[in-house]
PDB file of C-alpha atoms in Angstrom:
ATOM      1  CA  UNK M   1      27.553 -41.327  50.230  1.00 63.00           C
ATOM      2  CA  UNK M   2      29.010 -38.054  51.046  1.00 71.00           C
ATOM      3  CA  UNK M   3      29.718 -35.878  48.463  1.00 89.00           C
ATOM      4  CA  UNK M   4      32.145 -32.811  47.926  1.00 93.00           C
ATOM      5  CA  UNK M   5      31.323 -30.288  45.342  1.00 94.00           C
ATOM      6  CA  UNK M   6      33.548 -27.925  43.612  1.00 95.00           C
ATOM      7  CA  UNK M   7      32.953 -24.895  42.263  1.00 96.00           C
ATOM      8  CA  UNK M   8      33.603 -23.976  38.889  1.00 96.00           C
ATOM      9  CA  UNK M   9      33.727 -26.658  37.064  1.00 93.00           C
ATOM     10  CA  UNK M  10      36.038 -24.685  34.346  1.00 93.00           C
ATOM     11  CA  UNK M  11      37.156 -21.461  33.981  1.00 96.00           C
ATOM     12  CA  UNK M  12      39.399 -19.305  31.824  1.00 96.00           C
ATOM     13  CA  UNK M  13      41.191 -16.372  33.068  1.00 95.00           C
ATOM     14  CA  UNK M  14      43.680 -13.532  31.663  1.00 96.00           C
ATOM     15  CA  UNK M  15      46.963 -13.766  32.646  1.00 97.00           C
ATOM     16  CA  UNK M  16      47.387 -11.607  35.800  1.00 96.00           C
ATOM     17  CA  UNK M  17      44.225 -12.019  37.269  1.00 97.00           C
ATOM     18  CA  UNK M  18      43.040 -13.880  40.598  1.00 97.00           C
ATOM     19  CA  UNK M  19      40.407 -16.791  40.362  1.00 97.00           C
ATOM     20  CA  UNK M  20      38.724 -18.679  43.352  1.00 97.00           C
ATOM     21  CA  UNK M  21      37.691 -22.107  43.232  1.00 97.00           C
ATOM     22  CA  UNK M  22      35.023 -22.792  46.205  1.00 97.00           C
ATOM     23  CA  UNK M  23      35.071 -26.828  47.628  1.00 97.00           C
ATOM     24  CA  UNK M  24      32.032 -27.041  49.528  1.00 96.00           C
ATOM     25  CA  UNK M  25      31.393 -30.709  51.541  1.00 94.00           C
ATOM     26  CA  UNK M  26      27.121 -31.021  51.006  1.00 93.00           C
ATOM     27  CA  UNK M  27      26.043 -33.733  53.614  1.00 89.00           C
ATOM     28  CA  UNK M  28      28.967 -33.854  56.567  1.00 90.00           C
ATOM     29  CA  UNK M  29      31.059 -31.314  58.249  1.00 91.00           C
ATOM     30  CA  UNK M  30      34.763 -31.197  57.627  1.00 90.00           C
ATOM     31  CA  UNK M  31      37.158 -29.218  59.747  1.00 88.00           C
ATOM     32  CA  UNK M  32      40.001 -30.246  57.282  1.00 89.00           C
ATOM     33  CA  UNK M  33      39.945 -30.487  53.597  1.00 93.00           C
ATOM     34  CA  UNK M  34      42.782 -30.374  51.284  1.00 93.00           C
ATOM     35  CA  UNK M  35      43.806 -29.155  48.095  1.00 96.00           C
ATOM     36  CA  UNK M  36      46.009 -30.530  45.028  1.00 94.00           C
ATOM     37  CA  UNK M  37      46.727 -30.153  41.931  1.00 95.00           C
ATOM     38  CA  UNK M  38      47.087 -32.580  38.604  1.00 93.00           C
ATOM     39  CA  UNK M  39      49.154 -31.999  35.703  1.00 91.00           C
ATOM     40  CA  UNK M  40      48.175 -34.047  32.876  1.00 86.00           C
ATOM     41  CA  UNK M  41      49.304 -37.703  32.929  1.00 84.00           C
ATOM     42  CA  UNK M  42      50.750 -36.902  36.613  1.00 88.00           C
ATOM     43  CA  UNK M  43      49.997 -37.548  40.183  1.00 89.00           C
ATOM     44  CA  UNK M  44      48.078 -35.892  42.032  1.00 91.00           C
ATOM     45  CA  UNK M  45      50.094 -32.884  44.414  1.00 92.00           C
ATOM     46  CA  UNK M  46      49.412 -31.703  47.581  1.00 92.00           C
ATOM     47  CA  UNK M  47      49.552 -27.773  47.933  1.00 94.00           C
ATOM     48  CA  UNK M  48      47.833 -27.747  51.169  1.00 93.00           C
ATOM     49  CA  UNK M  49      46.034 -28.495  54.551  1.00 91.00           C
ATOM     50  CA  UNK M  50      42.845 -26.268  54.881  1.00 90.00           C
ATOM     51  CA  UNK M  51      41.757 -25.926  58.408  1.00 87.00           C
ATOM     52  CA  UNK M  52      39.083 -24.620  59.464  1.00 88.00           C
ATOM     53  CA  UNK M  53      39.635 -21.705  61.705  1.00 85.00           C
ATOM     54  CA  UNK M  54      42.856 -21.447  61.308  1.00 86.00           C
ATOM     55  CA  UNK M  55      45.762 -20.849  58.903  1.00 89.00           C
ATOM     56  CA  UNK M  56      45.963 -23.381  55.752  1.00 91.00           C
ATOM     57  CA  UNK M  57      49.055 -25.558  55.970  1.00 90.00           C
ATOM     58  CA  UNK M  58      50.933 -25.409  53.017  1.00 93.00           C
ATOM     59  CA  UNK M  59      53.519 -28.057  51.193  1.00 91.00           C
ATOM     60  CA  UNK M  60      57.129 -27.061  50.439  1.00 91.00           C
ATOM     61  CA  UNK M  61      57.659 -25.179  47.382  1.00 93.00           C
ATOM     62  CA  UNK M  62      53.770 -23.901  47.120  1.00 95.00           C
ATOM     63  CA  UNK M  63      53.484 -20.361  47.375  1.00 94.00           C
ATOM     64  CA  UNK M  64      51.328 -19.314  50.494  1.00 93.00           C
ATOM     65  CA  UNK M  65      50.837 -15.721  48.870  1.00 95.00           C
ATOM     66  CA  UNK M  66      49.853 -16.859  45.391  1.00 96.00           C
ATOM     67  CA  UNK M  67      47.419 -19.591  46.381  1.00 97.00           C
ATOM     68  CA  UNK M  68      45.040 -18.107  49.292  1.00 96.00           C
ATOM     69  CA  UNK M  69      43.069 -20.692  51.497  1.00 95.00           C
ATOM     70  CA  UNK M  70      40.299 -19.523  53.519  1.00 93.00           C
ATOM     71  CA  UNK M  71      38.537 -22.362  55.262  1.00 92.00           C
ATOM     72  CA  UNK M  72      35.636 -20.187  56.617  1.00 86.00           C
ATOM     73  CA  UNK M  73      33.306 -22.789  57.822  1.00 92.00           C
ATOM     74  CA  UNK M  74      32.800 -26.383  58.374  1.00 92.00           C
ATOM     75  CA  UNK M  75      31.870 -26.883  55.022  1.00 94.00           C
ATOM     76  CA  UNK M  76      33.589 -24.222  52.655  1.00 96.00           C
ATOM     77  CA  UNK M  77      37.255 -23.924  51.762  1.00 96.00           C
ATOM     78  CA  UNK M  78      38.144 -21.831  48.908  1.00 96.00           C
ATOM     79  CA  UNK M  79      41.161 -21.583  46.739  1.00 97.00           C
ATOM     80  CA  UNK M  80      42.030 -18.248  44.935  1.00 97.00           C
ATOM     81  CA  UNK M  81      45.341 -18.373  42.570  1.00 97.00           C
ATOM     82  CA  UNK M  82      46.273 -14.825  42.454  1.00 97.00           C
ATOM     83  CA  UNK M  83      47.992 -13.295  39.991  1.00 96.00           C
ATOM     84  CA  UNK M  84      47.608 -16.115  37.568  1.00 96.00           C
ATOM     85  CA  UNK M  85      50.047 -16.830  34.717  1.00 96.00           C
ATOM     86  CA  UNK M  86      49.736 -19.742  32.202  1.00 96.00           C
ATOM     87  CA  UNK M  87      52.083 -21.957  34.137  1.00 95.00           C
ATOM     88  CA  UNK M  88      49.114 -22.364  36.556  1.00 96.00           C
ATOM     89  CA  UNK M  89      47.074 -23.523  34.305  1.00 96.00           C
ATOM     90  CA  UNK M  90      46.132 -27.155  35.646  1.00 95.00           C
ATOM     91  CA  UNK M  91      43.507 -29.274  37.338  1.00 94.00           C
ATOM     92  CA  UNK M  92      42.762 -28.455  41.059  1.00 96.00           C
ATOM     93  CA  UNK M  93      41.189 -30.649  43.087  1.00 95.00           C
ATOM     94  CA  UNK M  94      40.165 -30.502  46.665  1.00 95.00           C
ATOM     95  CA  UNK M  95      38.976 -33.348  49.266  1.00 92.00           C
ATOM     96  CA  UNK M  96      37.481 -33.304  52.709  1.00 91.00           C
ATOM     97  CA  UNK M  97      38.067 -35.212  55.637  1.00 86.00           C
ATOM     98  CA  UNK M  98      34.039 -35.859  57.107  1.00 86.00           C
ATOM     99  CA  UNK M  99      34.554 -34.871  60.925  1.00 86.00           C
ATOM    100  CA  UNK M 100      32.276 -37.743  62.323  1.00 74.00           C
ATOM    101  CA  UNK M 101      33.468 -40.384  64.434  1.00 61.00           C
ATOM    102  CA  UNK M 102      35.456 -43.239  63.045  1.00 56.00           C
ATOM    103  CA  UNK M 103      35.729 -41.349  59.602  1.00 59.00           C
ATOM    104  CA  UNK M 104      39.126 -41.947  57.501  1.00 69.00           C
ATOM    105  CA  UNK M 105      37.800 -42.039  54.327  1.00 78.00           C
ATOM    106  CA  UNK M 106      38.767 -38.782  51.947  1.00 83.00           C
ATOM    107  CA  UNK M 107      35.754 -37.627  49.693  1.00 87.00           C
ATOM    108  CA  UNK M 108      37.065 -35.661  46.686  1.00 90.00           C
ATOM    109  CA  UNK M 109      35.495 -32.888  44.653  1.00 92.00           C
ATOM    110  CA  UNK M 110      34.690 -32.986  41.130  1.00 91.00           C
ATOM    111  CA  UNK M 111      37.708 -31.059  40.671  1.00 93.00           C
ATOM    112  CA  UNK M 112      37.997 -27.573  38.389  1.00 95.00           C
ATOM    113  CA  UNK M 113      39.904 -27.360  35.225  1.00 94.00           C
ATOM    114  CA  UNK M 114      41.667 -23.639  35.352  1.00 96.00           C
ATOM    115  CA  UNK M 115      43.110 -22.362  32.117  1.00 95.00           C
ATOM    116  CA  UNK M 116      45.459 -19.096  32.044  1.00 96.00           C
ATOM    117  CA  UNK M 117      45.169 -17.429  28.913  1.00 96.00           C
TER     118      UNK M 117
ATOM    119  CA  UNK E   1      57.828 -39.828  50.544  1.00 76.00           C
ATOM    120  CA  UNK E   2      55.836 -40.173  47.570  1.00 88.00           C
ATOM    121  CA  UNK E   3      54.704 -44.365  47.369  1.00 94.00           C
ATOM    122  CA  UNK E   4      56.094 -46.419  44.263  1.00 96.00           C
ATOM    123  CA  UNK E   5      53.759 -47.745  42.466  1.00 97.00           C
ATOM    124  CA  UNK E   6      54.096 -51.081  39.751  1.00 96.00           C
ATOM    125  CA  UNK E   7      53.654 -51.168  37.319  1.00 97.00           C
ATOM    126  CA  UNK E   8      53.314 -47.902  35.935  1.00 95.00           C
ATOM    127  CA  UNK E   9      50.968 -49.170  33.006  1.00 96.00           C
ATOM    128  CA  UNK E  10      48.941 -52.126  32.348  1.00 97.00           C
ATOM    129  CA  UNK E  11      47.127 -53.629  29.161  1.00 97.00           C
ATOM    130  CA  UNK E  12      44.354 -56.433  29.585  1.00 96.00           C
ATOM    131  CA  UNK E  13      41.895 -57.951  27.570  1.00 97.00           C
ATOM    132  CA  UNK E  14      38.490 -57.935  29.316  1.00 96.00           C
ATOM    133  CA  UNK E  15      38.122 -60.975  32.102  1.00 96.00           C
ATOM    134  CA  UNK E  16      42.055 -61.345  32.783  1.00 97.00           C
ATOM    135  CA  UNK E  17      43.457 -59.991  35.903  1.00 96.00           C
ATOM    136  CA  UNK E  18      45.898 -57.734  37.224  1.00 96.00           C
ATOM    137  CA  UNK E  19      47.892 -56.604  40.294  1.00 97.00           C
ATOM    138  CA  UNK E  20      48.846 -53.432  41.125  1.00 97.00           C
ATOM    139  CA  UNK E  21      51.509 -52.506  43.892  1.00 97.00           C
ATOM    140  CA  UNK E  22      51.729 -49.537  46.309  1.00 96.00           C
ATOM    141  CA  UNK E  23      55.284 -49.629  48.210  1.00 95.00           C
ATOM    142  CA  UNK E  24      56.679 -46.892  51.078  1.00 91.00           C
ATOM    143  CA  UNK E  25      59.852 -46.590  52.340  1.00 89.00           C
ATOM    144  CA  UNK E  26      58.259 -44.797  55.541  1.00 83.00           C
ATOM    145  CA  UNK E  27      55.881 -46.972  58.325  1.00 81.00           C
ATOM    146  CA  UNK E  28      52.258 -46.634  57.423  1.00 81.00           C
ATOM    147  CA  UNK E  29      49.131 -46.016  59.125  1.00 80.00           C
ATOM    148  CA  UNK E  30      46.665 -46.808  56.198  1.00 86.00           C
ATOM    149  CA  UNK E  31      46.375 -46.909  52.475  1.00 90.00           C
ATOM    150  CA  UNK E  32      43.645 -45.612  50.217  1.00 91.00           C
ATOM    151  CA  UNK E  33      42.875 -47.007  46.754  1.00 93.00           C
ATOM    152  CA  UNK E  34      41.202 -44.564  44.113  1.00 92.00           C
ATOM    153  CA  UNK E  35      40.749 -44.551  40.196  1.00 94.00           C
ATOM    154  CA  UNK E  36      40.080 -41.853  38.155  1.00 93.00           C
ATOM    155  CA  UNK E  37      38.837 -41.451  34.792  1.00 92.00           C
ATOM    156  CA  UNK E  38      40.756 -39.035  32.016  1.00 85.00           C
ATOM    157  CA  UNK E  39      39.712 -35.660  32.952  1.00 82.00           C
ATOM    158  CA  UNK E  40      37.654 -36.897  36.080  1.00 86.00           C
ATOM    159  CA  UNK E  41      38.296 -36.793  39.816  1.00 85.00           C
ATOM    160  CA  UNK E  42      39.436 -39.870  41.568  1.00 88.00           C
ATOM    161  CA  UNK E  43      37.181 -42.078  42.821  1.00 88.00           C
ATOM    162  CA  UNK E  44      37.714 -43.991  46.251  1.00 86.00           C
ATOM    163  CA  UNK E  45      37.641 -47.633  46.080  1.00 90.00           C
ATOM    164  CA  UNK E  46      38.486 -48.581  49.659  1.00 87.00           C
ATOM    165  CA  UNK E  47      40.670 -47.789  52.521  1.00 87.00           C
ATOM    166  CA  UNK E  48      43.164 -50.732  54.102  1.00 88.00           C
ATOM    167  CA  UNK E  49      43.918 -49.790  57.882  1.00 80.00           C
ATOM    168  CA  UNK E  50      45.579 -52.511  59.554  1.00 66.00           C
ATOM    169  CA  UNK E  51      48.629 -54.814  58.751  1.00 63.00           C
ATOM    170  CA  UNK E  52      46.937 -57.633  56.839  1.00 62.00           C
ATOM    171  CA  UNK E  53      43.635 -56.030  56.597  1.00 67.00           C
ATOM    172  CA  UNK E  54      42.537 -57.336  53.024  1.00 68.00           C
ATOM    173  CA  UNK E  55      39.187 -56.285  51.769  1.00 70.00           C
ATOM    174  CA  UNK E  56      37.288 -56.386  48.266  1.00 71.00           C
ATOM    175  CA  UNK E  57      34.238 -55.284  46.676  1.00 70.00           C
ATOM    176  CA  UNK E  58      32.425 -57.214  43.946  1.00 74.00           C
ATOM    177  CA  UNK E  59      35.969 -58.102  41.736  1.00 87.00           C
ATOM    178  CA  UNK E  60      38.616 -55.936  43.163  1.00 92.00           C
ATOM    179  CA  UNK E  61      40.044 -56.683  46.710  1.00 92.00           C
ATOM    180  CA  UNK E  62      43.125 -54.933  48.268  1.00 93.00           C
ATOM    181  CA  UNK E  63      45.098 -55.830  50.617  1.00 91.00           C
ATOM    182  CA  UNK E  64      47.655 -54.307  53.098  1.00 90.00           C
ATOM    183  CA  UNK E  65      50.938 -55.538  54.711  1.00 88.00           C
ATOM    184  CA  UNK E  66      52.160 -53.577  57.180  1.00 84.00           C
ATOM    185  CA  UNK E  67      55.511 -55.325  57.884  1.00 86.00           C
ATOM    186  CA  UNK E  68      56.532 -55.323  54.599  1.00 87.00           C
ATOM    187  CA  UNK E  69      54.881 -51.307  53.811  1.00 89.00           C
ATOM    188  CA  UNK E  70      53.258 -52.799  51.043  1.00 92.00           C
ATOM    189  CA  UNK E  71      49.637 -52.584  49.590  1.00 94.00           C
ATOM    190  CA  UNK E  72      48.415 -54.912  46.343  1.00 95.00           C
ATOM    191  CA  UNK E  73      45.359 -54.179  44.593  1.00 96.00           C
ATOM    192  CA  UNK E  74      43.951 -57.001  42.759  1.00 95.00           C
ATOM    193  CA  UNK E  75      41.366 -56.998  39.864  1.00 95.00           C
ATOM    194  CA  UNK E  76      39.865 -60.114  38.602  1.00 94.00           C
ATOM    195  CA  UNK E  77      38.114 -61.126  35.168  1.00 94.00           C
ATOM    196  CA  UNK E  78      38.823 -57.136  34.260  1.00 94.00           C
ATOM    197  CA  UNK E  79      35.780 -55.059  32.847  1.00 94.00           C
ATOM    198  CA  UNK E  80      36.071 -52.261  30.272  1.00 95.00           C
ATOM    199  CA  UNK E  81      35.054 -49.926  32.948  1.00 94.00           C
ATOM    200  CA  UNK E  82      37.678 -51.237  35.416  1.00 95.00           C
ATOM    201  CA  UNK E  83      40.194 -49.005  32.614  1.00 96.00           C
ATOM    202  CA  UNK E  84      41.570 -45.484  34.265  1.00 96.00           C
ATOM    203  CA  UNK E  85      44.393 -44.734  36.186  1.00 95.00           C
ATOM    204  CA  UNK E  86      44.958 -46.351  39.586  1.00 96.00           C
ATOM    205  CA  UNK E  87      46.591 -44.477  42.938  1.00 95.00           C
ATOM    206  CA  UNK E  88      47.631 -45.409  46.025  1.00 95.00           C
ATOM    207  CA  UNK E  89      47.534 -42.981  48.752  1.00 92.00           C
ATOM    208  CA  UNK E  90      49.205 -43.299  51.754  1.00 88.00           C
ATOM    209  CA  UNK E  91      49.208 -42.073  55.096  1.00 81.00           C
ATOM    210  CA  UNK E  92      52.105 -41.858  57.434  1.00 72.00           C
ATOM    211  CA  UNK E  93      52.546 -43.149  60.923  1.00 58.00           C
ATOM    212  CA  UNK E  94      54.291 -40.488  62.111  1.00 54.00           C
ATOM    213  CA  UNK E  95      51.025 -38.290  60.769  1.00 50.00           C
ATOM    214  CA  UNK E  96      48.834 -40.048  63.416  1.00 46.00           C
ATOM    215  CA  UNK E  97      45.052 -39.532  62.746  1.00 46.00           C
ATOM    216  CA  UNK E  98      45.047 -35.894  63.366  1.00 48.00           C
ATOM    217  CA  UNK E  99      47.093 -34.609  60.408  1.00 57.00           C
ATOM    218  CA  UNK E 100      45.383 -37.019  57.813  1.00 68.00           C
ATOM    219  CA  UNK E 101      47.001 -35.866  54.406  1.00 75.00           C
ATOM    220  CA  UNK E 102      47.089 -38.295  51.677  1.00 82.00           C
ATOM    221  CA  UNK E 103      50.346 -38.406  49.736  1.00 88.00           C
ATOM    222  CA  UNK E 104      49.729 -40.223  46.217  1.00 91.00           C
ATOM    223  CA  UNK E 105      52.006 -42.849  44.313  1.00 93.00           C
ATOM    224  CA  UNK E 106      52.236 -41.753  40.135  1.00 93.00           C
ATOM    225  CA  UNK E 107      49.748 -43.877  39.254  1.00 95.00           C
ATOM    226  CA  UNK E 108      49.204 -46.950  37.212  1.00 96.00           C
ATOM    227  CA  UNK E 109      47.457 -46.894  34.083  1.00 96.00           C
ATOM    228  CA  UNK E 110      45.384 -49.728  33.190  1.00 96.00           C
ATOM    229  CA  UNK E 111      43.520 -50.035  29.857  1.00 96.00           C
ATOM    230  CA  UNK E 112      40.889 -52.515  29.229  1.00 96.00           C
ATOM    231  CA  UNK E 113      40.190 -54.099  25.646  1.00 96.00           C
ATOM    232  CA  UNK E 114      37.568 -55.725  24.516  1.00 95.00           C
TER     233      UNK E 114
END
C-alpha cells in the first residue's frame, strides 16, 4: 500500500523557536498533500492545502506566516511552525493525495508529536 | 461544515455490534472511514463514492446514502482491536475532484471489552 512518512516523529522545542516537520509520500507522487492538526481527544483540523508548485492553501483562522508550507516536489511538503509558543504544542499530521489515475483515497503520515517548552 | 457524527462514544463487549453515523448538512461527493489508535495516526478503512455504494471488509461494511447525506459504518461481532476512535471524512460536492480536502466529523469513540 502506499505509504506517507513523516518526519520527526517527536520533537521538543524552546519557546520562540521555528521547527519543520518534513511529510514525504515513499512509493507514489502527490501534487497535493495536506496538513492538520489534533488536539488531544479532538478532531482532526485542517490548516492547509499543500500544492506542489505553488502557494499552500490555507484554512480560515490559520496563520499563513506562522505555519510555512513549501511543497517543493512531488513527494515532499514540509511544515515549519515559526516562532513557536506552547499553545502550539499539538499533534500534526499530514496526508497525500497519490496523483495516479482513479486515486481518491488519502494516505496519512505517521504524524509528529511537537511539544513547546 | 464539519459532519456530525453518533454517537460520540460507544462501549461493547467483544462479538456485539455497533453503528456509527456520519451526517452533512452540505451535498456530498464521497465519504472516507478511518480509525485511529490513542497517540497514532488514522488509519483508512474504506472510501464510499456513490449514493448507495455500501462496501465492507472482513466485519466492518459502510455504507453511503447520498439522498439522505448520510454514511453508517457498521461493525459486527466487535474485536478488542476494533477499539479506537472512529472518523468520518467528508468531501464536498461543490469541491469536485480537484480540490480533494477531507473535512472530519469529532469522532466516535468505541471501546472494546473483553
Amino acid at each position: 500500500g502506499a505509504v506517507v512518512s513523516q518526519h520527526p516523529s517527536w520533537v521538543i522545542c524552546k519557546s520562540g523557536t521555528s521547527v519543520k516537520i518534513e511529510c514525504r509520500s515513499l512509493d507514489f507522487q502527490a501534487t497535493t498533500m495536506f496538513w492538520y492538526r489534533q488536539f488531544p481527544k479532538q478532531s482532526l483540523m485542517l490548516m492547509a492545502t499543500s500544492n506542489e508548485g505553488s502557494k499552500a492553501t490555507y484554512e480560515q483562522g490559520v496563520e499563513k506566516d506562522k505555519f510555512l508550507i513549501n511543497h517543493a516536489s512531488l513527494t515532499l511538503s514540509t511544515l515549519t511552525v515559526t516562532s513557536a509558543h506552547p499553545e502550539d504544542s499539538s499533534f500534526y499530521i499530514c496526508s497525500a493525495l497519490p496523483d495516479r489515475a482513479g486515486g481518491n483515497t488519502i494516505y496519512f503520515g505517521e504524524g509528529s508529536w511537537l511539544t513547546v517548552v | 461544515q464539519q459532519p456530525v457524527q453518533s454517537p460520540q462514544a460507544v462501549i461493547l463487549r467483544e462479538g456485539e455490534d455497533a453503528v456509527i453515523n456520519c451526517s452533512s448538512s452540505k451535498a456530498l461527493y464521497s465519504v472516507h472511514w478511518y480509525r485511529q489508535k490513542h497517540g497514532e495516526a488514522p488509519v483508512f478503512l474504506m472510501i464510499l463514492l456513490k449514493g448507495g455504494e455500501q462496501k465492507g471488509h472482513e466485519k466492518i461494511s459502510a455504507s453511503f446514502n447520498e439522498k439522505k447525506q448520510q454514511s453508517s459504518l457498521y461493525l459486527t461481532a466487535s474485536q478488542l482491536s476494533y477499539s479506537g476512535t472512529y472518523f468520518c471524512g467528508t468531501h464536498r460536492l461543490s469541491s469536485g475532484g480537484s480540490n480533494y480536502k477531507l473535512t472530519f466529523g469529532k469522532g466516535t469513540l468505541l471501546t472494546v471489552n473483553p
